[in-house]
Structures are given as structure tokens and as C-alpha cells.
Amino acid sequence: MLLVNTKEMFKKAYEGGYAIGAFNINNMEIIHGIVAACKELNSPVILQVSGSARKYAHHGYLLHMVQAAAEETGLPIALHLDHGANFELCKDCIDGGFTSVMIDGSHLPYEENIEVTRKVVEYAHARGVTVEGELGQLAGVEDEVSVEADKANYTDPDQVQDFVTRTGVDSLAIAIGTSHGAFKFKPGQKPQLRFDILQEVMDRLPGFPIVLHGASSVMPEYVSIVNENGGQMANAIGIPEDMLRKAASMAVCKINVDSDLRLALTAGVRRHLAENPTHFDPRQYLADGRDCITAVVKHKIQNVLGSADKA
Ligand code: G3H
Ligand code: 13P
Ligand code: ZN
């Protein structure tokens, strides 16, 4: 199967009250681990590449591995640019075979965000590529840009209709209390999402797909392994799964997960090497990391996304 854009995926997800997992990829083992889970559960999936992941792994390598995954599995797979920083990066990815891009102008003044987003939409739509925009800023670190928690701001529901109409985006990322990275809430703070804002956005944009970034749950079984070496991981708090499930049953059609995959891969490798300190064949320890990724993605599809058997 050829790579698909997100149009049909999101339409079905909205109508079915579930969400598509958007998982960040950086190398072959991560791609293998994700698609093995999706194949087993017959789930559509978005594989997304950040600007820094693209620098790390190189565009062509990622493109061809994702195309191979779509051919091998026959699943609907979209290849998406995550947090596109400017028009040129989006254009490079569109010209280079990506089927979906995010233009992230959320840090810009409102009118500038509209301007760059509309420019990307024009270029993308002429080539069958779907576009995600963002309004409101999440806390945390993404692509080397750090936003402190007190500087993050929730999406203003009064802006969403104007933004979507004037830009023509196909989906919209909003800020309702999620954040990037493993440390989403301060120690002792009760995790909370602003479902009132999500509901207001839905009221203003009926049937329109919403995206949640920063949606890792920071799964304790992997945190505990990663933390064995010391460090701050024990203080990491993610988004509770019941909240993500609720969001998926509302307008949220795309749920972004990166940190949970990083934790799982690292936990698998670390456990393998701790148990087998003499091993030095990368296939042995990376296979364990890959299996942990498959377990995480299966868990998400079954307990959070609800996308099993929707391929
Ligand atoms: O939202 C950001 C993703 O977690 C990607 O992070 O830029 O370090 O690849 P990265
Ligand atoms: P997490 O850091 O919560 O996994 O979020 C990833 C993300 O939003 C990628 O765009
Ligand atoms: Zn993000």
C-alpha cells in the first residue's frame, strides 16, 4: 500500500470516537516496533519525524523505511513532519514524499501564524498533502526549543474558527494542559486537562479533527527500569490514560507519543545489558528495545486510542 495522507483516517476516527496514534520515529528499530503492533492489531498509524530526527537519520532513509513498512504491512500509514518550523522545511518534506506536515507557528504572533500556515496549506493541498496547524503553546522541550510551564498558554477557543477558516488547515493542535517530555506536572501536582476548552473548540468547529501533542503517559514499568541508574525519572508524571481515552472519544483524532517510546526503548536495552553484560551484538539488545516499543504501542492502541481493527 502507498503512504496515505490523514484526511480519511481522521474522518473515520472522528465519526468512530477513537484516535490515531502518531508516534515519533528516529531509526529502524522504532519503526519496526511500532508497525509490528499496528499489524497485529490491524490499526492505522501516523509515523512522524521531527526536524532533528530528520537531521539525525536523514530524510531518504526514513522515507524508504516507512514506505517499506507500508508495503510489508498493507496498513494505512501516513508519514508526517512533526513541528515543522518554517515553510522551507515543510516544502522539503512535501517535495520529498511526506504525506502530511505540521507547520508549527504557535510561537508566532497570531497574524504571522496564519500567514505561514496558509502558505504551507496552499503548497501542500496542491500536492495532496494534509496540514496540521497549532494554536496555543505547550510547556516542555521540542526540537531544542524549551517553553517554561508558566509561559505556556492554553488555546483560546475564540480564535479557532477564524484560524481554521483563514488557513484551510486539515487538523489543529491545541493546548489544554499536556506538555512535551517526561516531566509534565510538578511533583505532587494533580494531572489535569482542560476538557472545558476542548468542548468549546468542538462547539466552534463541529466535525473538525483536533490533535493532542505531549500525550505520553510516562508508563511506570519503563520509568522504574530507566530510573535504576539514578536520576530524576522517579519524579516524572505523564498524562493519565483515562483522560487521553476521554479526549479520543471527543474531537481528538491524533494523539502524539514520543517520550513513552524513548523510555521503552531505553528500558529494553538497559535491562538486556544489565542481564547480559558480556553481549555486544547490537541486534541482541536492540531487539529487546524494539519489543518494548511494540508492547507500548499495543497497549496504547487497546487502552487509549481505540484504533484496533480500524485499518
Ligand atoms: O515534540 C517533539 C518530539 O518529542 C520530538 O522531539 O525534536 O527531540 O526529536 P525531538
Ligand atoms: P511526548 O513528549 O508527550 O511523547 O509528546 C510527543 C509529541 O508531542 C511529539 O510532537
Ligand atoms: Zn509535539
GROMACS .gro file of C-alpha atoms and ligand atoms in nm:
model
  332
    1MET     CA    1   0.000   0.000   0.000
    2LEU     CA    2   0.117   0.354  -0.078
    3LEU     CA    3   0.152   0.605   0.204
    4VAL     CA    4  -0.172   0.790   0.273
    5ASN     CA    5  -0.247   1.140   0.399
    6THR     CA    6  -0.453   1.190   0.715
    7LYS     CA    7  -0.785   1.300   0.558
    8GLU     CA    8  -0.966   0.967   0.553
    9MET     CA    9  -0.805   0.845   0.878
   10PHE     CA   10  -0.931   1.148   1.069
   11LYS     CA   11  -1.279   1.140   0.918
   12LYS     CA   12  -1.326   0.779   1.029
   13ALA     CA   13  -1.164   0.846   1.368
   14TYR     CA   14  -1.391   1.144   1.439
   15GLU     CA   15  -1.702   0.953   1.345
   16GLY     CA   16  -1.590   0.641   1.535
   17GLY     CA   17  -1.487   0.820   1.856
   18TYR     CA   18  -1.130   0.696   1.850
   19ALA     CA   19  -0.786   0.848   1.772
   20ILE     CA   20  -0.490   0.761   1.553
   21GLY     CA   21  -0.155   0.719   1.729
   22ALA     CA   22   0.117   0.948   1.596
   23PHE     CA   23   0.449   0.800   1.700
   24ASN     CA   24   0.788   0.971   1.656
   25ILE     CA   25   1.047   0.774   1.462
   26ASN     CA   26   1.426   0.810   1.455
   27ASN     CA   27   1.559   0.472   1.340
   28MET     CA   28   1.468   0.131   1.202
   29GLU     CA   29   1.406  -0.040   1.536
   30ILE     CA   30   1.148   0.222   1.636
   31ILE     CA   31   0.967   0.183   1.301
   32HIS     CA   32   0.974  -0.197   1.327
   33GLY     CA   33   0.849  -0.188   1.686
   34ILE     CA   34   0.556   0.042   1.607
   35VAL     CA   35   0.436  -0.127   1.290
   36ALA     CA   36   0.458  -0.476   1.443
   37ALA     CA   37   0.199  -0.366   1.699
   38CYS     CA   38  -0.020  -0.198   1.436
   39LYS     CA   39  -0.007  -0.504   1.212
   40GLU     CA   40  -0.103  -0.738   1.494
   41LEU     CA   41  -0.398  -0.518   1.592
   42ASN     CA   42  -0.488  -0.405   1.239
   43SER     CA   43  -0.455  -0.037   1.327
   44PRO     CA   44  -0.387   0.266   1.104
   45VAL     CA   45  -0.091   0.474   1.220
   46ILE     CA   46   0.094   0.803   1.169
   47LEU     CA   47   0.474   0.783   1.176
   48GLN     CA   48   0.612   1.129   1.244
   49VAL     CA   49   0.954   1.283   1.204
   50SER     CA   50   1.076   1.593   1.384
   51GLY     CA   51   1.325   1.831   1.223
   52SER     CA   52   1.600   1.700   1.447
   53ALA     CA   53   1.508   1.335   1.381
   54ARG     CA   54   1.531   1.412   1.008
   55LYS     CA   55   1.880   1.556   1.061
   56TYR     CA   56   1.980   1.254   1.268
   57ALA     CA   57   1.850   0.974   1.046
   58HIS     CA   58   1.842   1.152   0.705
   59HIS     CA   59   1.528   1.212   0.503
   60GLY     CA   60   1.573   0.936   0.244
   61TYR     CA   61   1.644   0.662   0.498
   62LEU     CA   62   1.329   0.742   0.695
   63LEU     CA   63   1.116   0.779   0.382
   64HIS     CA   64   1.222   0.446   0.235
   65MET     CA   65   1.187   0.258   0.563
   66VAL     CA   66   0.835   0.395   0.612
   67GLN     CA   67   0.745   0.308   0.252
   68ALA     CA   68   0.877  -0.043   0.317
   69ALA     CA   69   0.661  -0.064   0.629
   70ALA     CA   70   0.350   0.032   0.431
   71GLU     CA   71   0.431  -0.222   0.158
   72GLU     CA   72   0.506  -0.502   0.404
   73THR     CA   73   0.204  -0.449   0.628
   74GLY     CA   74  -0.057  -0.319   0.383
   75LEU     CA   75  -0.174  -0.082   0.659
   76PRO     CA   76  -0.279   0.281   0.605
   77ILE     CA   77   0.036   0.466   0.716
   78ALA     CA   78   0.088   0.843   0.696
   79LEU     CA   79   0.440   0.990   0.704
   80HIS     CA   80   0.413   1.323   0.885
   81LEU     CA   81   0.652   1.610   0.960
   82ASP     CA   82   0.625   1.690   1.333
   83HIS     CA   83   0.665   2.056   1.441
   84GLY     CA   84   0.768   2.196   1.103
   85ALA     CA   85   0.949   2.516   1.197
   86ASN     CA   86   0.911   2.706   0.869
   87PHE     CA   87   0.775   2.694   0.514
   88GLU     CA   88   1.103   2.567   0.363
   89LEU     CA   89   1.119   2.261   0.589
   90CYS     CA   90   0.754   2.178   0.513
   91LYS     CA   91   0.818   2.223   0.140
   92ASP     CA   92   1.123   1.991   0.151
   93CYS     CA   93   0.917   1.721   0.320
   94ILE     CA   94   0.622   1.764   0.081
   95ASP     CA   95   0.854   1.752  -0.221
   96GLY     CA   96   1.032   1.455  -0.065
   97GLY     CA   97   0.734   1.221  -0.027
   98PHE     CA   98   0.582   1.302   0.314
   99THR     CA   99   0.201   1.276   0.304
  100SER     CA  100   0.129   1.514   0.591
  101VAL     CA  101   0.307   1.808   0.754
  102MET     CA  102   0.270   2.018   1.064
  103ILE     CA  103   0.356   2.386   1.038
  104ASP     CA  104   0.412   2.499   1.395
  105GLY     CA  105   0.361   2.874   1.410
  106SER     CA  106   0.226   2.859   1.763
  107HIS     CA  107   0.512   3.073   1.899
  108LEU     CA  108   0.447   3.349   1.641
  109PRO     CA  109   0.209   3.645   1.673
  110TYR     CA  110  -0.140   3.534   1.561
  111GLU     CA  111  -0.139   3.702   1.218
  112GLU     CA  112   0.209   3.564   1.137
  113ASN     CA  113   0.097   3.215   1.239
  114ILE     CA  114  -0.197   3.249   0.999
  115GLU     CA  115   0.026   3.377   0.719
  116VAL     CA  116   0.286   3.098   0.729
  117THR     CA  117   0.023   2.829   0.788
  118ARG     CA  118  -0.186   2.945   0.491
  119LYS     CA  119   0.125   2.943   0.270
  120VAL     CA  120   0.205   2.583   0.368
  121VAL     CA  121  -0.158   2.476   0.315
  122GLU     CA  122  -0.161   2.622  -0.037
  123TYR     CA  123   0.158   2.439  -0.131
  124ALA     CA  124   0.056   2.112   0.039
  125HIS     CA  125  -0.302   2.087  -0.084
  126ALA     CA  126  -0.192   2.135  -0.445
  127ARG     CA  127   0.011   1.815  -0.394
  128GLY     CA  128  -0.239   1.603  -0.198
  129VAL     CA  129  -0.064   1.656   0.137
  130THR     CA  130  -0.260   1.733   0.456
  131VAL     CA  131  -0.157   2.004   0.704
  132GLU     CA  132  -0.173   2.036   1.083
  133GLY     CA  133  -0.153   2.382   1.242
  134GLU     CA  134  -0.116   2.479   1.607
  135LEU     CA  135  -0.276   2.743   1.826
  136GLY     CA  136  -0.161   2.784   2.186
  137GLN     CA  137   0.173   2.678   2.331
  138LEU     CA  138   0.254   2.365   2.526
  139ALA     CA  139   0.514   2.361   2.801
  140GLY     CA  140   0.821   2.140   2.769
  141VAL     CA  141   1.102   2.084   2.520
  142GLU     CA  142   1.054   2.014   2.150
  143ASP     CA  143   1.323   2.030   1.886
  144GLU     CA  144   1.561   2.216   2.116
  145VAL     CA  145   1.301   2.486   2.193
  146SER     CA  146   1.212   2.496   2.562
  147VAL     CA  147   0.889   2.654   2.684
  148GLU     CA  148   0.867   2.700   3.060
  149ALA     CA  149   0.543   2.583   3.220
  150ASP     CA  150   0.438   2.932   3.328
  151LYS     CA  151   0.495   3.069   2.976
  152ALA     CA  152   0.278   2.805   2.810
  153ASN     CA  153  -0.073   2.919   2.732
  154TYR     CA  154  -0.399   2.744   2.665
  155THR     CA  155  -0.563   2.772   2.325
  156ASP     CA  156  -0.820   3.049   2.308
  157PRO     CA  157  -1.142   2.890   2.172
  158ASP     CA  158  -1.247   3.230   2.033
  159GLN     CA  159  -0.962   3.211   1.780
  160VAL     CA  160  -1.004   2.860   1.639
  161GLN     CA  161  -1.280   2.920   1.386
  162ASP     CA  162  -1.104   3.223   1.239
  163PHE     CA  163  -0.770   3.035   1.227
  164VAL     CA  164  -0.910   2.726   1.057
  165THR     CA  165  -1.117   2.923   0.805
  166ARG     CA  166  -0.838   3.160   0.706
  167THR     CA  167  -0.561   2.896   0.685
  168GLY     CA  168  -0.751   2.596   0.546
  169VAL     CA  169  -0.569   2.350   0.776
  170ASP     CA  170  -0.692   1.990   0.794
  171SER     CA  171  -0.635   1.949   1.169
  172LEU     CA  172  -0.548   2.169   1.464
  173ALA     CA  173  -0.319   2.106   1.760
  174ILE     CA  174  -0.444   2.277   2.074
  175ALA     CA  175  -0.301   2.336   2.422
  176ILE     CA  176  -0.523   2.205   2.702
  177GLY     CA  177  -0.262   2.114   2.964
  178THR     CA  178  -0.046   1.846   2.801
  179SER     CA  179   0.324   1.916   2.758
  180HIS     CA  180   0.627   1.767   2.587
  181GLY     CA  181   0.878   1.542   2.760
  182ALA     CA  182   0.859   1.313   3.062
  183PHE     CA  183   0.801   1.582   3.327
  184LYS     CA  184   0.452   1.709   3.255
  185PHE     CA  185   0.343   1.808   3.604
  186LYS     CA  186   0.532   1.922   3.911
  187PRO     CA  187   0.584   1.657   4.184
  188GLY     CA  188   0.265   1.644   4.391
  189GLN     CA  189   0.062   1.832   4.130
  190LYS     CA  190  -0.262   1.662   4.022
  191PRO     CA  191  -0.261   1.595   3.645
  192GLN     CA  192  -0.543   1.787   3.481
  193LEU     CA  193  -0.658   1.860   3.128
  194ARG     CA  194  -0.890   2.146   3.030
  195PHE     CA  195  -1.179   1.947   2.883
  196ASP     CA  196  -1.387   2.264   2.901
  197ILE     CA  197  -1.157   2.421   2.640
  198LEU     CA  198  -1.171   2.109   2.423
  199GLN     CA  199  -1.552   2.117   2.440
  200GLU     CA  200  -1.561   2.486   2.344
  201VAL     CA  201  -1.331   2.417   2.049
  202MET     CA  202  -1.559   2.131   1.941
  203ASP     CA  203  -1.864   2.356   1.963
  204ARG     CA  204  -1.698   2.609   1.732
  205LEU     CA  205  -1.554   2.350   1.490
  206PRO     CA  206  -1.807   2.068   1.461
  207GLY     CA  207  -1.660   1.756   1.298
  208PHE     CA  208  -1.308   1.905   1.282
  209PRO     CA  209  -1.009   1.687   1.388
  210ILE     CA  210  -0.812   1.807   1.690
  211VAL     CA  211  -0.456   1.699   1.778
  212LEU     CA  212  -0.301   1.644   2.120
  213HIS     CA  213   0.074   1.684   2.149
  214GLY     CA  214   0.268   1.593   2.461
  215ALA     CA  215   0.040   1.298   2.529
  216SER     CA  216   0.277   1.037   2.671
  217SER     CA  217   0.160   0.870   2.989
  218VAL     CA  218   0.516   0.813   3.113
  219MET     CA  219   0.448   0.448   3.184
  220PRO     CA  220   0.574   0.343   3.531
  221GLU     CA  221   0.705   0.000   3.429
  222TYR     CA  222   0.963   0.162   3.199
  223VAL     CA  223   1.033   0.462   3.422
  224SER     CA  224   1.133   0.222   3.701
  225ILE     CA  225   1.391   0.047   3.480
  226VAL     CA  226   1.530   0.369   3.334
  227ASN     CA  227   1.549   0.511   3.684
  228GLU     CA  228   1.755   0.224   3.821
  229ASN     CA  229   2.064   0.415   3.721
  230GLY     CA  230   1.959   0.706   3.939
  231GLY     CA  231   1.848   1.049   3.815
  232GLN     CA  232   1.523   1.235   3.827
  233MET     CA  233   1.296   0.991   3.645
  234ALA     CA  234   1.112   0.891   3.961
  235ASN     CA  235   0.956   1.239   3.960
  236ALA     CA  236   0.821   1.208   3.606
  237ILE     CA  237   0.441   1.239   3.575
  238GLY     CA  238   0.257   1.185   3.246
  239ILE     CA  239  -0.100   1.222   3.120
  240PRO     CA  240  -0.338   0.969   3.280
  241GLU     CA  241  -0.472   0.719   3.027
  242ASP     CA  242  -0.838   0.773   3.118
  243MET     CA  243  -0.802   1.141   3.023
  244LEU     CA  244  -0.650   1.053   2.687
  245ARG     CA  245  -0.924   0.799   2.625
  246LYS     CA  246  -1.185   1.063   2.700
  247ALA     CA  247  -1.014   1.309   2.461
  248ALA     CA  248  -1.008   1.038   2.189
  249SER     CA  249  -1.382   0.985   2.230
  250MET     CA  250  -1.430   1.361   2.177
  251ALA     CA  251  -1.277   1.556   1.884
  252VAL     CA  252  -0.917   1.445   1.935
  253CYS     CA  253  -0.824   1.233   1.630
  254LYS     CA  254  -0.443   1.232   1.666
  255ILE     CA  255  -0.250   1.160   1.986
  256ASN     CA  256   0.126   1.224   1.976
  257VAL     CA  257   0.362   0.992   2.161
  258ASP     CA  258   0.739   1.016   2.169
  259SER     CA  259   0.860   1.011   2.531
  260ASP     CA  260   0.691   0.676   2.607
  261LEU     CA  261   0.877   0.520   2.312
  262ARG     CA  262   1.209   0.667   2.425
  263LEU     CA  263   1.156   0.528   2.773
  264ALA     CA  264   1.054   0.185   2.640
  265LEU     CA  265   1.349   0.153   2.401
  266THR     CA  266   1.595   0.266   2.666
  267ALA     CA  267   1.442   0.036   2.929
  268GLY     CA  268   1.460  -0.266   2.697
  269VAL     CA  269   1.822  -0.203   2.608
  270ARG     CA  270   1.921  -0.123   2.965
  271ARG     CA  271   1.756  -0.435   3.106
  272HIS     CA  272   1.916  -0.652   2.838
  273LEU     CA  273   2.265  -0.521   2.904
  274ALA     CA  274   2.222  -0.540   3.281
  275GLU     CA  275   2.121  -0.906   3.249
  276ASN     CA  276   2.380  -0.983   2.979
  277PRO     CA  277   2.680  -0.760   3.048
  278THR     CA  278   2.901  -0.951   2.801
  279HIS     CA  279   2.675  -0.907   2.497
  280PHE     CA  280   2.797  -0.676   2.226
  281ASP     CA  281   2.587  -0.771   1.924
  282PRO     CA  282   2.353  -0.471   1.876
  283ARG     CA  283   2.086  -0.699   1.731
  284GLN     CA  284   2.053  -0.869   2.068
  285TYR     CA  285   1.996  -0.563   2.285
  286LEU     CA  286   1.815  -0.355   2.023
  287ALA     CA  287   1.569  -0.640   1.967
  288ASP     CA  288   1.470  -0.612   2.333
  289GLY     CA  289   1.423  -0.236   2.299
  290ARG     CA  290   1.215  -0.291   1.987
  291ASP     CA  291   0.995  -0.546   2.166
  292CYS     CA  292   0.930  -0.294   2.445
  293ILE     CA  293   0.817  -0.042   2.182
  294THR     CA  294   0.577  -0.299   2.035
  295ALA     CA  295   0.434  -0.364   2.383
  296VAL     CA  296   0.383   0.010   2.444
  297VAL     CA  297   0.213   0.068   2.108
  298LYS     CA  298  -0.017  -0.233   2.155
  299HIS     CA  299  -0.109  -0.101   2.497
  300LYS     CA  300  -0.187   0.244   2.354
  301ILE     CA  301  -0.400   0.107   2.071
  302GLN     CA  302  -0.602  -0.109   2.309
  303ASN     CA  303  -0.630   0.117   2.613
  304VAL     CA  304  -0.602   0.474   2.487
  305LEU     CA  305  -0.657   0.514   2.114
  306GLY     CA  306  -0.928   0.258   2.037
  307SER     CA  307  -0.788   0.217   1.683
  308ALA     CA  308  -0.769  -0.165   1.668
  309ASP     CA  309  -0.936  -0.315   1.361
  310LYS     CA  310  -0.982   0.029   1.201
  311ALA     CA  311  -0.720  -0.016   0.926
  312G3H     O1  312   0.757   1.715   2.013
  312G3H     C1  313   0.871   1.680   1.997
  312G3H     C2  314   0.911   1.538   1.981
  312G3H     O2  315   0.917   1.473   2.103
  312G3H     C3  316   1.038   1.528   1.901
  312G3H     O3  317   1.150   1.557   1.977
  312G3H     O4  318   1.290   1.710   1.836
  312G3H     O5  319   1.394   1.571   2.016
  312G3H     O6  320   1.308   1.466   1.805
  312G3H     P1  321   1.295   1.578   1.905
  31313P     P1  322   0.552   1.340   2.442
  31313P     O1  323   0.680   1.405   2.483
  31313P     O2  324   0.448   1.352   2.550
  31313P     O3  325   0.570   1.198   2.399
  31313P     O4  326   0.493   1.422   2.316
  31313P     C1  327   0.540   1.397   2.186
  31313P     C2  328   0.491   1.498   2.089
  31313P     O5  329   0.401   1.576   2.111
  31313P     C3  330   0.555   1.499   1.956
  31313P     O6  331   0.510   1.604   1.877
  314ZN      ZN  332   0.465   1.784   1.979
   0.00000   0.00000   0.00000
